[in-house]
Amino acid sequence: MTQTGKELLSKVRQRFKVDFPIEAAETLERVHKSLSDSMVVTQNDATHQVLGDYSDWWDSQSTTRGPKLLAVSEDYHVEELYVCISKMYELNASLTLGEKRTAEFKLFQELEIRGNKMEEKSMEPELLVGPESKFLELIGKVMVELYPSMETLHLFVLDGSGKNLHVGVAETFIRLVWPNIIVDKTRAFGIMDTLLKTLQNTDCDEVKALERKAKNLSEANSWKSCLRDKIYHKADPIRMIFNDSVSDPPLSKIEGRPIKPLYIYEFKNKNGILESFECIKDFPEISCFDFCRLTSIRQNGGTELTPWMAPKGLVPRPQINGESAPNGFAASRGAGHVHVRTAIGSPGDTKLKGPRHTIEERTTMAERLFVEGSLKDFVEKMKSALGEDTGVFQTNESEKKSRLDAPQIRHEGGVQGSKS
């Protein structure tokens, strides 16, 4: 049965503990119908997914287990999804949706820095991605070197910082979206590993100070751990802008830190050298709908990748069952090499081994002999071995199947061979 706007309004008020205006009932009905009609069962049909399979207010199948999947592929339905996301964000009741990464996608990177639990402190996003940030300038230099043919690179900086309920500490969460750069997973890994190598080997004092500040907040923080590469090698949905995060099970609770726009930058490129970068200040004129459209990473199948200049010394990550292994870049994370052992030895052996000779298997036969005797003889031998004072031995003739079967010897006390 379809829920009315009044019922949905009461449900949302109870969920978010906010007194929503009565006019919101019409919006809730629209969002409920649009998302409910888009739900599918199989992963292959899905384009989007509810984060953490959270039972949100619009979900009519909240009692069912398993992934909560949506198929939103037609242009009209995609635009309607952006409208739903925007309207719920404006009502301060953000949805919890993520999009499934396609084979080709807009380049994006994520940075996650854990805060200090004792002092309840976290790193200010402005230190990392503010207009005066040397960290951001270094990233811009790497990007224009990788894409020297592009005169201008645009960057959307999104902020989803707040308290991570699963670990119980505040964290700084930054996403960088490059809307005019299309990559696949292999290229995205290469770009991220190049960024990591540059950050680890930089001589910039400001960037080194940032890493020290991050490690003072938590020992878990380093550029290697803060740059999240699992967004490429895992099939988890990518949280969309204006959507809230959901803590890991068993808590499975919304965390109250939806992703929102923070900065927009324009990097000027001159023959692979960063000429300048500028912060665009009038982006509040961009609507929530347009932000959804510009920062959504999904692309149609077969979209052409943006031409790039692969860095020297870049070694693709090793493949495991067709997937790029995490932390496997040769330049900074250490590449693994597996040598297949053959009959003549492995590469590098100083002395080659000749072919192995097999020895013909010999067949042997063993014959089991049974000593002649009756059940009474067996009992007498047991008495002589255990002693006359051990107990009274009894035999159950009905369980005896043949002369070769072992006799059932019972003791009056219930334990074989013990005193009564």
Tab-separated table of C-alpha atoms in Angstrom:
chain	number	residue	atom	x	y	z
A	1	MET	CA	0.000	0.000	0.000
A	2	THR	CA	1.352	3.413	-0.956
A	3	GLN	CA	2.057	5.651	1.981
A	4	THR	CA	0.494	9.107	1.986
A	5	GLY	CA	2.443	12.307	2.360
A	6	LYS	CA	1.067	12.780	5.845
A	7	GLU	CA	2.278	9.341	6.952
A	8	LEU	CA	5.696	9.919	5.413
A	9	LEU	CA	5.970	13.326	7.062
A	10	SER	CA	5.297	11.785	10.468
A	11	LYS	CA	7.876	9.057	9.770
A	12	VAL	CA	10.562	11.536	8.678
A	13	ARG	CA	9.908	13.822	11.641
A	14	GLN	CA	10.433	10.889	13.973
A	15	ARG	CA	13.558	9.713	12.126
A	16	PHE	CA	15.371	13.064	12.027
A	17	LYS	CA	13.859	14.652	15.157
A	18	VAL	CA	13.066	17.777	13.116
A	19	ASP	CA	9.747	19.571	12.722
A	20	PHE	CA	9.463	19.615	8.936
A	21	PRO	CA	6.925	22.002	7.371
A	22	ILE	CA	3.635	20.548	6.205
A	23	GLU	CA	4.539	21.547	2.639
A	24	ALA	CA	7.275	18.899	2.694
A	25	ALA	CA	4.674	16.124	2.466
A	26	GLU	CA	4.404	16.522	-1.318
A	27	THR	CA	8.183	16.279	-1.709
A	28	LEU	CA	8.327	13.172	0.457
A	29	GLU	CA	5.654	11.478	-1.653
A	30	ARG	CA	7.618	12.247	-4.810
A	31	VAL	CA	10.900	10.962	-3.392
A	32	HIS	CA	9.251	7.846	-1.945
A	33	LYS	CA	7.623	6.918	-5.257
A	34	SER	CA	10.684	7.647	-7.394
A	35	LEU	CA	13.108	5.613	-5.286
A	36	SER	CA	10.707	2.754	-4.534
A	37	ASP	CA	9.891	2.332	-8.224
A	38	SER	CA	13.612	2.160	-9.050
A	39	MET	CA	14.462	-0.731	-6.727
A	40	VAL	CA	15.763	-3.942	-8.322
A	41	VAL	CA	16.931	-7.310	-7.051
A	42	THR	CA	20.092	-8.242	-8.962
A	43	GLN	CA	23.493	-6.524	-8.870
A	44	ASN	CA	23.843	-6.616	-12.652
A	45	ASP	CA	20.775	-4.412	-13.084
A	46	ALA	CA	21.747	-1.920	-10.379
A	47	THR	CA	23.326	1.475	-11.001
A	48	HIS	CA	22.987	2.814	-7.452
A	49	GLN	CA	22.792	1.359	-3.964
A	50	VAL	CA	21.799	2.394	-0.458
A	51	LEU	CA	24.955	2.811	1.623
A	52	GLY	CA	25.418	0.034	4.148
A	53	ASP	CA	22.006	-1.339	3.068
A	54	TYR	CA	20.529	1.166	5.501
A	55	SER	CA	16.762	1.002	6.097
A	56	ASP	CA	15.912	4.576	5.147
A	57	TRP	CA	12.508	6.173	5.619
A	58	TRP	CA	11.435	5.705	1.979
A	59	ASP	CA	12.335	2.019	1.809
A	60	SER	CA	9.151	-0.040	1.669
A	61	GLN	CA	11.231	-3.234	1.999
A	62	SER	CA	13.000	-2.181	5.173
A	63	THR	CA	12.412	-5.583	6.796
A	64	THR	CA	14.199	-7.531	4.042
A	65	ARG	CA	17.892	-8.353	4.235
A	66	GLY	CA	20.490	-8.024	1.539
A	67	PRO	CA	21.682	-5.137	-0.637
A	68	LYS	CA	19.165	-2.387	-1.424
A	69	LEU	CA	19.709	-1.761	-5.128
A	70	LEU	CA	18.342	0.775	-7.577
A	71	ALA	CA	18.378	0.903	-11.376
A	72	VAL	CA	18.502	4.514	-12.569
A	73	SER	CA	19.873	4.585	-16.104
A	74	GLU	CA	17.564	6.583	-18.369
A	75	ASP	CA	18.341	10.294	-18.578
A	76	TYR	CA	14.922	11.248	-17.242
A	77	HIS	CA	15.259	8.971	-14.226
A	78	VAL	CA	18.811	10.171	-13.530
A	79	GLU	CA	17.607	13.771	-13.495
A	80	GLU	CA	14.729	12.810	-11.221
A	81	LEU	CA	17.226	11.165	-8.861
A	82	TYR	CA	19.242	14.399	-8.727
A	83	VAL	CA	16.047	16.306	-7.921
A	84	CYS	CA	15.229	13.916	-5.066
A	85	ILE	CA	18.747	14.184	-3.633
A	86	SER	CA	18.701	17.985	-3.852
A	87	LYS	CA	15.291	18.441	-2.274
A	88	MET	CA	16.042	16.115	0.651
A	89	TYR	CA	19.355	17.896	1.300
A	90	GLU	CA	17.561	21.239	1.329
A	91	LEU	CA	15.157	19.774	3.909
A	92	ASN	CA	18.147	18.748	6.104
A	93	ALA	CA	17.135	15.115	5.687
A	94	SER	CA	19.869	13.814	3.391
A	95	LEU	CA	19.491	10.480	1.621
A	96	THR	CA	22.073	7.696	1.907
A	97	LEU	CA	22.728	6.763	-1.726
A	98	GLY	CA	25.875	5.787	-3.579
A	99	GLU	CA	26.542	5.164	-7.258
A	100	LYS	CA	28.178	2.030	-8.592
A	101	ARG	CA	31.412	2.768	-10.409
A	102	THR	CA	31.330	2.099	-14.167
A	103	ALA	CA	34.227	0.818	-16.291
A	104	GLU	CA	34.986	4.402	-17.327
A	105	PHE	CA	34.386	7.189	-14.822
A	106	LYS	CA	35.276	10.748	-13.918
A	107	LEU	CA	38.563	10.879	-12.091
A	108	PHE	CA	38.147	11.328	-8.356
A	109	GLN	CA	40.377	10.905	-5.327
A	110	GLU	CA	39.527	10.640	-1.645
A	111	LEU	CA	41.538	11.719	1.360
A	112	GLU	CA	40.631	10.521	4.847
A	113	ILE	CA	42.535	11.756	7.906
A	114	ARG	CA	41.628	10.396	11.327
A	115	GLY	CA	41.373	12.833	14.220
A	116	ASN	CA	42.467	12.613	17.841
A	117	LYS	CA	40.057	10.722	20.061
A	118	MET	CA	41.296	12.078	23.382
A	119	GLU	CA	41.276	15.761	22.422
A	120	GLU	CA	38.403	15.418	19.923
A	121	LYS	CA	40.392	17.290	17.292
A	122	SER	CA	40.634	16.830	13.544
A	123	MET	CA	42.505	18.536	10.729
A	124	GLU	CA	40.824	21.577	9.178
A	125	PRO	CA	39.981	20.929	5.502
A	126	GLU	CA	41.289	24.411	4.588
A	127	LEU	CA	44.821	23.317	5.499
A	128	LEU	CA	44.647	20.649	2.819
A	129	VAL	CA	42.544	22.178	0.064
A	130	GLY	CA	42.265	25.889	0.878
A	131	PRO	CA	43.254	28.551	-1.705
A	132	GLU	CA	46.686	28.971	-0.077
A	133	SER	CA	47.375	25.240	0.301
A	134	LYS	CA	50.762	23.993	-0.908
A	135	PHE	CA	49.332	20.482	-0.745
A	136	LEU	CA	46.702	21.369	-3.346
A	137	GLU	CA	49.261	23.204	-5.467
A	138	LEU	CA	51.455	20.093	-5.502
A	139	ILE	CA	48.512	17.979	-6.655
A	140	GLY	CA	47.800	20.512	-9.397
A	141	LYS	CA	51.409	20.304	-10.621
A	142	VAL	CA	51.170	16.527	-10.910
A	143	MET	CA	47.864	16.683	-12.764
A	144	VAL	CA	49.013	19.172	-15.407
A	145	GLU	CA	52.131	17.072	-15.993
A	146	LEU	CA	49.932	14.037	-16.586
A	147	TYR	CA	47.552	15.979	-18.859
A	148	PRO	CA	49.762	18.486	-20.708
A	149	SER	CA	47.384	18.834	-23.664
A	150	MET	CA	44.571	20.256	-21.525
A	151	GLU	CA	44.851	24.018	-21.151
A	152	THR	CA	42.469	24.159	-18.173
A	153	LEU	CA	41.693	21.596	-15.495
A	154	HIS	CA	38.675	22.063	-13.259
A	155	LEU	CA	38.481	20.604	-9.780
A	156	PHE	CA	35.517	20.222	-7.423
A	157	VAL	CA	36.524	19.883	-3.787
A	158	LEU	CA	33.860	18.170	-1.653
A	159	ASP	CA	33.819	17.921	2.122
A	160	GLY	CA	32.258	15.101	4.141
A	161	SER	CA	34.117	15.642	7.418
A	162	GLY	CA	32.583	14.779	10.767
A	163	LYS	CA	32.515	12.070	13.380
A	164	ASN	CA	33.043	8.524	12.206
A	165	LEU	CA	30.716	6.600	14.513
A	166	HIS	CA	32.312	3.257	13.730
A	167	VAL	CA	35.733	4.233	15.108
A	168	GLY	CA	34.372	6.895	17.448
A	169	VAL	CA	36.607	9.774	16.301
A	170	ALA	CA	36.228	12.853	14.144
A	171	GLU	CA	37.780	12.552	10.707
A	172	THR	CA	38.553	14.860	7.808
A	173	PHE	CA	37.064	13.524	4.584
A	174	ILE	CA	37.892	15.262	1.285
A	175	ARG	CA	36.930	14.190	-2.225
A	176	LEU	CA	38.515	15.676	-5.329
A	177	VAL	CA	36.484	15.361	-8.550
A	178	TRP	CA	38.019	16.256	-11.932
A	179	PRO	CA	34.893	16.541	-14.130
A	180	ASN	CA	36.712	16.872	-17.479
A	181	ILE	CA	39.037	13.869	-17.004
A	182	ILE	CA	37.730	10.385	-17.852
A	183	VAL	CA	39.734	7.360	-16.672
A	184	ASP	CA	39.413	3.662	-16.088
A	185	LYS	CA	40.518	1.797	-12.996
A	186	THR	CA	44.042	1.072	-14.201
A	187	ARG	CA	44.727	4.694	-15.063
A	188	ALA	CA	43.180	5.917	-11.810
A	189	PHE	CA	45.565	3.645	-9.887
A	190	GLY	CA	48.496	5.012	-11.851
A	191	ILE	CA	47.516	8.621	-11.101
A	192	MET	CA	47.008	7.926	-7.404
A	193	ASP	CA	50.334	6.114	-7.089
A	194	THR	CA	52.071	8.988	-8.875
A	195	LEU	CA	50.498	11.440	-6.414
A	196	LEU	CA	51.604	9.278	-3.505
A	197	LYS	CA	55.173	9.047	-4.784
A	198	THR	CA	55.298	12.835	-5.205
A	199	LEU	CA	53.937	13.476	-1.710
A	200	GLN	CA	56.378	11.042	-0.116
A	201	ASN	CA	59.411	12.498	-1.915
A	202	THR	CA	58.540	16.195	-1.867
A	203	ASP	CA	60.916	18.837	-0.558
A	204	CYS	CA	58.075	21.220	0.263
A	205	ASP	CA	58.258	22.044	3.969
A	206	GLU	CA	54.543	22.924	4.176
A	207	VAL	CA	53.498	19.513	2.812
A	208	LYS	CA	55.878	17.705	5.181
A	209	ALA	CA	54.469	19.714	8.083
A	210	LEU	CA	50.946	18.638	7.111
A	211	GLU	CA	51.899	14.974	7.319
A	212	ARG	CA	53.527	15.511	10.716
A	213	LYS	CA	50.397	17.277	11.938
A	214	ALA	CA	48.260	14.390	10.683
A	215	LYS	CA	50.457	11.825	12.462
A	216	ASN	CA	50.257	13.836	15.685
A	217	LEU	CA	46.497	13.437	15.522
A	218	SER	CA	46.726	9.680	14.917
A	219	GLU	CA	49.571	7.271	14.249
A	220	ALA	CA	47.412	5.695	11.557
A	221	ASN	CA	47.743	8.806	9.388
A	222	SER	CA	50.274	8.800	6.556
A	223	TRP	CA	49.925	9.767	2.928
A	224	LYS	CA	49.853	6.089	2.027
A	225	SER	CA	46.942	5.303	4.361
A	226	CYS	CA	45.096	8.613	3.915
A	227	LEU	CA	44.854	8.349	0.126
A	228	ARG	CA	42.070	5.778	-0.174
A	229	ASP	CA	42.758	3.378	-3.044
A	230	LYS	CA	39.981	0.949	-2.133
A	231	ILE	CA	37.554	3.190	-4.024
A	232	TYR	CA	39.053	1.701	-7.209
A	233	HIS	CA	39.650	-1.962	-6.386
A	234	LYS	CA	36.437	-2.574	-4.418
A	235	ALA	CA	32.891	-2.708	-5.742
A	236	ASP	CA	31.432	-0.662	-2.879
A	237	PRO	CA	29.085	2.158	-3.948
A	238	ILE	CA	30.598	5.645	-4.086
A	239	ARG	CA	28.694	8.051	-1.832
A	240	MET	CA	27.094	10.814	-3.854
A	241	ILE	CA	27.184	14.509	-3.081
A	242	PHE	CA	24.545	15.727	-0.578
A	243	ASN	CA	24.164	12.168	0.758
A	244	ASP	CA	24.933	11.169	4.335
A	245	SER	CA	27.286	8.412	5.431
A	246	VAL	CA	26.197	5.286	7.304
A	247	SER	CA	28.321	3.728	10.034
A	248	ASP	CA	29.388	0.118	9.661
A	249	PRO	CA	27.335	-2.703	11.206
A	250	PRO	CA	26.223	-3.491	13.802
A	251	LEU	CA	25.532	0.197	14.529
A	252	SER	CA	24.323	1.038	10.986
A	253	LYS	CA	23.384	4.607	11.822
A	254	ILE	CA	23.434	7.800	9.774
A	255	GLU	CA	26.364	9.976	10.838
A	256	GLY	CA	25.066	13.445	10.075
A	257	ARG	CA	27.891	14.493	7.733
A	258	PRO	CA	26.614	14.639	4.151
A	259	ILE	CA	29.091	15.471	1.400
A	260	LYS	CA	28.834	19.108	0.370
A	261	PRO	CA	30.760	21.399	-2.009
A	262	LEU	CA	33.669	23.282	-0.460
A	263	TYR	CA	35.747	24.806	-3.287
A	264	ILE	CA	35.954	24.923	-7.073
A	265	TYR	CA	39.379	25.463	-8.662
A	266	GLU	CA	40.653	26.188	-12.131
A	267	PHE	CA	44.211	25.085	-12.955
A	268	LYS	CA	45.947	26.780	-15.890
A	269	ASN	CA	48.282	24.506	-17.814
A	270	LYS	CA	51.108	25.647	-20.087
A	271	ASN	CA	52.948	22.796	-21.818
A	272	GLY	CA	52.664	20.499	-18.809
A	273	ILE	CA	53.655	23.156	-16.267
A	274	LEU	CA	51.240	24.636	-13.728
A	275	GLU	CA	50.997	28.309	-14.654
A	276	SER	CA	48.417	29.279	-11.991
A	277	PHE	CA	45.391	28.031	-10.115
A	278	GLU	CA	42.409	30.078	-9.060
A	279	CYS	CA	39.580	29.531	-6.603
A	280	ILE	CA	36.174	30.235	-8.149
A	281	LYS	CA	34.251	32.210	-5.540
A	282	ASP	CA	30.804	32.549	-7.086
A	283	PHE	CA	29.923	28.848	-7.097
A	284	PRO	CA	26.922	29.381	-4.722
A	285	GLU	CA	25.089	30.291	-7.920
A	286	ILE	CA	25.399	26.641	-8.975
A	287	SER	CA	22.285	24.709	-7.955
A	288	CYS	CA	22.292	21.474	-5.984
A	289	PHE	CA	20.971	19.739	-9.100
A	290	ASP	CA	23.956	20.947	-11.154
A	291	PHE	CA	26.391	19.861	-8.451
A	292	CYS	CA	24.891	16.370	-8.600
A	293	ARG	CA	25.287	16.337	-12.363
A	294	LEU	CA	28.842	17.698	-12.372
A	295	THR	CA	30.227	15.471	-9.612
A	296	SER	CA	28.516	12.209	-10.540
A	297	ILE	CA	31.250	9.830	-11.675
A	298	ARG	CA	29.276	7.344	-13.799
A	299	GLN	CA	29.857	7.310	-17.556
A	300	ASN	CA	28.252	5.475	-20.442
A	301	GLY	CA	29.961	2.260	-21.483
A	302	GLY	CA	32.717	2.772	-24.015
A	303	THR	CA	33.340	6.442	-23.173
A	304	GLU	CA	36.747	7.448	-24.509
A	305	LEU	CA	39.457	7.991	-21.921
A	306	THR	CA	41.071	11.413	-21.699
A	307	PRO	CA	44.546	11.287	-23.361
A	308	TRP	CA	47.366	11.526	-20.845
A	309	MET	CA	51.147	11.412	-20.546
A	310	ALA	CA	52.050	8.347	-18.508
A	311	PRO	CA	54.853	9.129	-16.026
A	312	LYS	CA	58.233	7.503	-16.529
A	313	GLY	CA	58.813	4.423	-14.422
A	314	LEU	CA	55.119	3.733	-13.945
A	315	VAL	CA	54.589	0.006	-13.486
A	316	PRO	CA	50.970	-1.205	-13.503
A	317	ARG	CA	49.817	-2.892	-10.353
A	318	PRO	CA	49.919	-6.687	-10.364
A	319	GLN	CA	46.692	-8.384	-11.325
A	320	ILE	CA	44.922	-10.834	-9.007
A	321	ASN	CA	42.022	-12.658	-10.656
A	322	GLY	CA	41.703	-9.823	-13.142
A	323	GLU	CA	41.711	-7.130	-10.436
A	324	SER	CA	44.515	-4.709	-9.664
A	325	ALA	CA	45.985	-5.574	-6.300
A	326	PRO	CA	45.947	-2.799	-3.693
A	327	ASN	CA	49.189	-1.122	-2.680
A	328	GLY	CA	51.122	-2.719	-5.504
A	329	PHE	CA	52.699	0.200	-7.377
A	330	ALA	CA	56.378	-0.336	-8.041
A	331	ALA	CA	57.481	3.272	-7.627
A	332	SER	CA	56.353	3.712	-4.033
A	333	ARG	CA	54.499	0.674	-2.742
A	334	GLY	CA	56.754	-2.145	-3.873
A	335	ALA	CA	55.939	-4.371	-6.803
A	336	GLY	CA	55.742	-8.109	-6.394
A	337	HIS	CA	57.208	-10.564	-8.906
A	338	VAL	CA	56.151	-14.185	-8.971
A	339	HIS	CA	58.391	-16.701	-10.749
A	340	VAL	CA	56.796	-19.910	-11.910
A	341	ARG	CA	58.935	-22.910	-11.039
A	342	THR	CA	59.544	-25.203	-13.962
A	343	ALA	CA	61.206	-28.552	-14.435
A	344	ILE	CA	64.581	-26.891	-15.145
A	345	GLY	CA	64.483	-24.443	-12.230
A	346	SER	CA	63.572	-20.820	-11.558
A	347	PRO	CA	65.045	-17.692	-13.185
A	348	GLY	CA	68.388	-16.819	-11.627
A	349	ASP	CA	69.377	-20.356	-10.705
A	350	THR	CA	73.128	-20.777	-11.268
A	351	LYS	CA	72.842	-24.496	-11.826
A	352	LEU	CA	70.110	-25.701	-14.095
A	353	LYS	CA	68.313	-28.787	-13.034
A	354	GLY	CA	67.660	-31.579	-15.419
A	355	PRO	CA	64.309	-33.235	-16.001
A	356	ARG	CA	62.976	-35.266	-13.110
A	357	HIS	CA	62.873	-39.076	-13.423
A	358	THR	CA	60.011	-40.932	-11.864
A	359	ILE	CA	60.523	-44.291	-10.197
A	360	GLU	CA	58.084	-47.042	-10.987
A	361	GLU	CA	55.813	-47.686	-8.050
A	362	ARG	CA	56.170	-51.052	-6.379
A	363	THR	CA	53.097	-52.942	-5.284
A	364	THR	CA	53.193	-54.840	-1.989
A	365	MET	CA	50.539	-57.022	-0.389
A	366	ALA	CA	49.933	-57.593	3.283
A	367	GLU	CA	47.962	-60.545	4.663
A	368	ARG	CA	46.250	-60.346	8.061
A	369	LEU	CA	46.244	-63.512	10.154
A	370	PHE	CA	43.813	-64.211	12.991
A	371	VAL	CA	44.778	-66.451	15.866
A	372	GLU	CA	42.502	-69.443	16.320
A	373	GLY	CA	40.474	-69.415	19.516
A	374	SER	CA	37.031	-69.068	21.014
A	375	LEU	CA	35.351	-66.200	22.853
A	376	LYS	CA	35.936	-68.047	26.118
A	377	ASP	CA	39.679	-68.184	25.392
A	378	PHE	CA	39.673	-64.425	24.787
A	379	VAL	CA	37.956	-63.736	28.115
A	380	GLU	CA	40.454	-65.917	29.966
A	381	LYS	CA	43.367	-64.060	28.434
A	382	MET	CA	41.805	-60.746	29.427
A	383	LYS	CA	41.444	-61.973	33.041
A	384	SER	CA	45.038	-63.065	33.158
A	385	ALA	CA	46.203	-59.727	31.786
A	386	LEU	CA	44.009	-57.497	33.982
A	387	GLY	CA	43.877	-59.621	37.084
A	388	GLU	CA	41.150	-61.661	38.748
A	389	ASP	CA	40.093	-58.803	41.037
A	390	THR	CA	39.328	-56.437	38.161
A	391	GLY	CA	35.671	-57.319	37.969
A	392	VAL	CA	33.184	-59.696	36.438
A	393	PHE	CA	33.412	-60.057	32.633
A	394	GLN	CA	30.224	-60.684	30.725
A	395	THR	CA	29.671	-61.543	27.081
A	396	ASN	CA	26.644	-60.748	24.963
A	397	GLU	CA	26.268	-63.649	22.538
A	398	SER	CA	23.422	-61.949	20.630
A	399	GLU	CA	25.813	-59.212	19.383
A	400	LYS	CA	28.361	-61.688	18.133
A	401	LYS	CA	28.085	-61.888	14.321
A	402	SER	CA	31.004	-64.126	13.538
A	403	ARG	CA	34.052	-65.690	15.066
A	404	LEU	CA	36.232	-62.851	13.732
A	405	ASP	CA	34.156	-60.075	15.304
A	406	ALA	CA	35.523	-58.468	18.459
A	407	PRO	CA	33.511	-59.598	21.522
A	408	GLN	CA	31.529	-57.056	23.557
A	409	ILE	CA	33.027	-57.100	27.063
A	410	ARG	CA	31.034	-55.298	29.704
A	411	HIS	CA	31.773	-54.571	33.304
A	412	GLU	CA	29.159	-54.426	36.015
A	413	GLY	CA	30.431	-50.974	37.050
A	414	GLY	CA	29.848	-49.650	33.505
A	415	VAL	CA	33.541	-48.885	32.741
A	416	GLN	CA	35.556	-51.468	30.860
A	417	GLY	CA	38.461	-52.910	32.762
A	418	SER	CA	37.799	-51.031	36.053
A	419	LYS	CA	36.950	-52.336	39.482
A	420	SER	CA	33.309	-52.857	40.417
